[in-house]
Short mmCIF file of C-alpha atoms and ligand atoms in Angstrom, two decimals:
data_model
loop_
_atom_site.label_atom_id
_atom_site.label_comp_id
_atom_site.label_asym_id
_atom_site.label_seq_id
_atom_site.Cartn_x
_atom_site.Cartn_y
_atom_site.Cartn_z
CA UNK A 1 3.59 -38.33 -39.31
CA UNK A 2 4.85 -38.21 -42.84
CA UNK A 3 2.62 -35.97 -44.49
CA UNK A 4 2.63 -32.99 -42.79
CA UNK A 5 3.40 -29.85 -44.78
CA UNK A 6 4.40 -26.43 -43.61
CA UNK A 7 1.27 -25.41 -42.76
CA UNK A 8 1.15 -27.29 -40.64
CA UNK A 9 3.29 -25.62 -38.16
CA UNK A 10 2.07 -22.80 -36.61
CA UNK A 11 2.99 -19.34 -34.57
CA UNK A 12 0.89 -19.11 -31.42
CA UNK A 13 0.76 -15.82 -29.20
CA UNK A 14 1.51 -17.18 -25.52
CA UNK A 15 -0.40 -15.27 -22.87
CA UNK A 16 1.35 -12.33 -21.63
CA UNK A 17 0.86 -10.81 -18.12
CA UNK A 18 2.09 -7.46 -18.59
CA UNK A 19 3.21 -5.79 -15.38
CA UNK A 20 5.35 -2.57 -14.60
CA UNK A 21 8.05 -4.85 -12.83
CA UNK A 22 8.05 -6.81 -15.84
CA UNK A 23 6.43 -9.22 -17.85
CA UNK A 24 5.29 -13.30 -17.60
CA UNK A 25 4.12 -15.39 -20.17
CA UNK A 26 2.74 -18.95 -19.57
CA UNK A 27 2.61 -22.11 -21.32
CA UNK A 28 0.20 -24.84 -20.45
CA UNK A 29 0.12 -28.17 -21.46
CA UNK A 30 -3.70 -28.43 -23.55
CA UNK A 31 -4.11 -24.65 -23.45
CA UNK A 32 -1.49 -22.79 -25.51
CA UNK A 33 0.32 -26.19 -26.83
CA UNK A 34 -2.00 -29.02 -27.41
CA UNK A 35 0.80 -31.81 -26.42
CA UNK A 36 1.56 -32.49 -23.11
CA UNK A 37 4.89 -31.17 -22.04
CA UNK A 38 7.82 -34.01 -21.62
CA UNK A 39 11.07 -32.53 -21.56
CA UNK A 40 12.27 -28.75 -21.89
CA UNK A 41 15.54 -27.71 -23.73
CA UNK A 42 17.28 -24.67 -24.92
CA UNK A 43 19.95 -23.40 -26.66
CA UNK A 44 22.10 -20.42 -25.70
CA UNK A 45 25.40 -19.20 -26.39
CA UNK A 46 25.15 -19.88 -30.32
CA UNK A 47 28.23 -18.29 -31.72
CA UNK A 48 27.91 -15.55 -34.38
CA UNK A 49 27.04 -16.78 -37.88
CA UNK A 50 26.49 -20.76 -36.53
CA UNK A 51 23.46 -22.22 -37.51
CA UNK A 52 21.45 -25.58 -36.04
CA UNK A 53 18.85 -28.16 -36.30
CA UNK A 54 19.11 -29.44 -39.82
CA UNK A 55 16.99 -32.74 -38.98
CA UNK A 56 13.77 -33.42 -39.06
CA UNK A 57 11.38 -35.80 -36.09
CA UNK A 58 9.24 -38.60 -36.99
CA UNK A 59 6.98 -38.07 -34.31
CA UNK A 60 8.11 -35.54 -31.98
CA UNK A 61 6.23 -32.17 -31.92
CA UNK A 62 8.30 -28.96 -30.29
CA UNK A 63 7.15 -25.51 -29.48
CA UNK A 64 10.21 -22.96 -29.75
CA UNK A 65 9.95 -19.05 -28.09
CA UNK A 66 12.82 -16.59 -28.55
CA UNK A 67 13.32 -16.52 -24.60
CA UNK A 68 15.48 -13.86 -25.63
CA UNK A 69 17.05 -12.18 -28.78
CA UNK A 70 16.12 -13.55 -32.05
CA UNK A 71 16.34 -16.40 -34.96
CA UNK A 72 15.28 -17.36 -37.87
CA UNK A 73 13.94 -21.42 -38.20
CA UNK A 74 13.67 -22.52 -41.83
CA UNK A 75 10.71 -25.15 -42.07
CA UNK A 76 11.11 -27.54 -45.18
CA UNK A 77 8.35 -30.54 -45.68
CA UNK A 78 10.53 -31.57 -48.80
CA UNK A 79 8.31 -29.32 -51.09
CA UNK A 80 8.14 -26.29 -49.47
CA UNK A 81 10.36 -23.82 -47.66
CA UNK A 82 8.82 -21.65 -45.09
CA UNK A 83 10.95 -18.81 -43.11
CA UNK A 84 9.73 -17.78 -39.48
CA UNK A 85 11.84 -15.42 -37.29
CA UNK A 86 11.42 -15.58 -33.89
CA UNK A 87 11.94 -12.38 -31.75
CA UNK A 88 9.52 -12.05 -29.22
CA UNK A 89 9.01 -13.97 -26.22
CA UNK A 90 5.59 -14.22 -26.11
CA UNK A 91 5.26 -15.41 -29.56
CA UNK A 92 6.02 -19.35 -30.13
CA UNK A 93 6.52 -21.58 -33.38
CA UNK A 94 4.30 -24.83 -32.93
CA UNK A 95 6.45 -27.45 -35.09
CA UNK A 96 4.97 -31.01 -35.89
CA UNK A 97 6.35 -33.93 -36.85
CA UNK A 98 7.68 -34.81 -40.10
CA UNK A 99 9.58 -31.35 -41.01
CA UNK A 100 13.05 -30.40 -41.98
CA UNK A 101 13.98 -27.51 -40.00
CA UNK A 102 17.53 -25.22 -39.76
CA UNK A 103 18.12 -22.73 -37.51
CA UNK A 104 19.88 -19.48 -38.09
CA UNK A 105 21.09 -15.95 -37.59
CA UNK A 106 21.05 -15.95 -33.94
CA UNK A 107 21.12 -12.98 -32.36
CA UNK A 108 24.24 -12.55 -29.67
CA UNK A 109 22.49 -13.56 -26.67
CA UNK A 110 19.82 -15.46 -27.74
CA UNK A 111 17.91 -17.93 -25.94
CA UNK A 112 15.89 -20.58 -27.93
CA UNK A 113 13.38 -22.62 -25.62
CA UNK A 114 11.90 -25.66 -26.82
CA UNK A 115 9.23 -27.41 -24.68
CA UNK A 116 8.75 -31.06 -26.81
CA UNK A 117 6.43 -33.86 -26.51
CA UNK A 118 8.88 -36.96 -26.29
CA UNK A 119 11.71 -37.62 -23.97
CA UNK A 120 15.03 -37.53 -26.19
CA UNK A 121 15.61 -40.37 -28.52
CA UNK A 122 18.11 -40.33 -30.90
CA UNK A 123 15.64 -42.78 -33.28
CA UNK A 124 13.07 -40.26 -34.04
CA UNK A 125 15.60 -37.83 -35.48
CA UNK A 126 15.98 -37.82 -39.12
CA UNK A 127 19.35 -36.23 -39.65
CA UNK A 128 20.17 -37.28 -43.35
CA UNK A 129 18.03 -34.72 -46.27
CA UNK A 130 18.17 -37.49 -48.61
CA UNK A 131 16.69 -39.86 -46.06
CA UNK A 132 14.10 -37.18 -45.01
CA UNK A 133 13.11 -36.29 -49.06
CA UNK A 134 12.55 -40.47 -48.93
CA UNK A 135 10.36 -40.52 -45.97
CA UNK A 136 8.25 -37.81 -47.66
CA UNK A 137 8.03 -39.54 -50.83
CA UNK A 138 6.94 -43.06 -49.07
CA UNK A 139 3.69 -41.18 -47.24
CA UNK A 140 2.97 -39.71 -50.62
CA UNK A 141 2.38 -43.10 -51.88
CA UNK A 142 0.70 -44.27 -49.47
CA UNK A 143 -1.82 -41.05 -49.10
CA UNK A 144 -2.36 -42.06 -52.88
CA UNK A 145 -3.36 -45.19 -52.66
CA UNK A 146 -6.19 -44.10 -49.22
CA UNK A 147 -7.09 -41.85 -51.80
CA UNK A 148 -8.14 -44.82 -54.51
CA UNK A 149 -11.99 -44.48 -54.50
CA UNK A 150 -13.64 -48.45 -54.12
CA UNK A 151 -15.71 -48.97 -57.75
P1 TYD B 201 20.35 -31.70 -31.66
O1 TYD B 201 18.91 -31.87 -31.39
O2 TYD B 201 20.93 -32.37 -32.87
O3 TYD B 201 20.72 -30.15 -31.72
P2 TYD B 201 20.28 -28.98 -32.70
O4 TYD B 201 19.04 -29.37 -33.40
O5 TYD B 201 20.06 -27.84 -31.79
O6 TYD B 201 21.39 -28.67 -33.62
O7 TYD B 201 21.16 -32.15 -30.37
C1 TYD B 201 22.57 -32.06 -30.32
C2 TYD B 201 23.05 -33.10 -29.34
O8 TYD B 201 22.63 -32.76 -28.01
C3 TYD B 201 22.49 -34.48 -29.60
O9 TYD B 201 23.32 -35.22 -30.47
C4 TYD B 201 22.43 -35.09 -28.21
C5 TYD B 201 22.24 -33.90 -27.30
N1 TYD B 201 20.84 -33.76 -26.82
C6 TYD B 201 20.42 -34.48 -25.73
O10 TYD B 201 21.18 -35.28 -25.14
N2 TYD B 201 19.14 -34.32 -25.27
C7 TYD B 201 18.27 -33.48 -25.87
O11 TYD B 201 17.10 -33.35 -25.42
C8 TYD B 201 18.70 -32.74 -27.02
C9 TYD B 201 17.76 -31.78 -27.73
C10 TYD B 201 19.98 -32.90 -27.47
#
């Protein structure tokens, strides 16, 4: 999955059932994500002014909700810089493979949930922006050359 871009990615509205006691929203796997659910993960306790991610996956697709408070995730396909804050939490970010992403100005309190598609493995991360720009630049030349028309 090298040549995704930013558009690729995605905010999708997870159903809300709104009720006076208070409020549920669902995820299912096929229906609001359309990856089947492997492994769930989130982040809390982010101290003031700290920021994460700063990697990208080669073939790992996440969905991240605000469970609570807010952030801002920077999506970067090596061209393109994309900024989507996160504040609701029935509102997700859809991310597929192949972007750089950073995470930032966490809200005190926050809660980032991220339901992903693969088991951790430290091999699909790419953690090193010159390796990532590299990886970017290799499906560019090979999207050229499926692009070659035959005579
Ligand atoms: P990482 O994904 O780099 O964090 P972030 O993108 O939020 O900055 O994960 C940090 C460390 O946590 C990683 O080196 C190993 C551990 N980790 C796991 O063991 N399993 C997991 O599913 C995740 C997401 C992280």
């Amino acid at each position: 999955m090298k040549s995704t871009t930013i558009y690729d990615c995605s905010i999708i509205e997870i159903d809300k059932h709104h009720h006076d006691k208070g409020n549920i929203s669902v995820v299912e796997n096929g229906n609001t994500v359309n990856f089947d659910v492997k492994r769930i993960y989130y982040l809390y306790d982010v101290p003031g002014g700290e920021s994460r991610g700063g990697h990208a996956h080669k073939d790992l697709y996440q969905f991240m909700i605000a469970a609570s408070g807010s952030f801002d995730v920077i999506l970067n396909d090596g061209e393109l810089k994309r900024t989507i804050s996160l504040n609701r939490p029935y509102r997700g970010l859809l991310i597929v493979p192949g972007i750089w992403r950073e995470l930032e100005n966490f809200s005190s309190g926050s809660v980032c949930l991220v339901l992903a598609s693969l088991r951790y493995n430290e091999s699909d991360y790419i953690r090193d922006y010159d390796q990532f720009k590299e990886y970017k630049k290799i499906s560019k030349g090979n999207l050229n050359i499926n692009q070659i028309e035959p005579k």
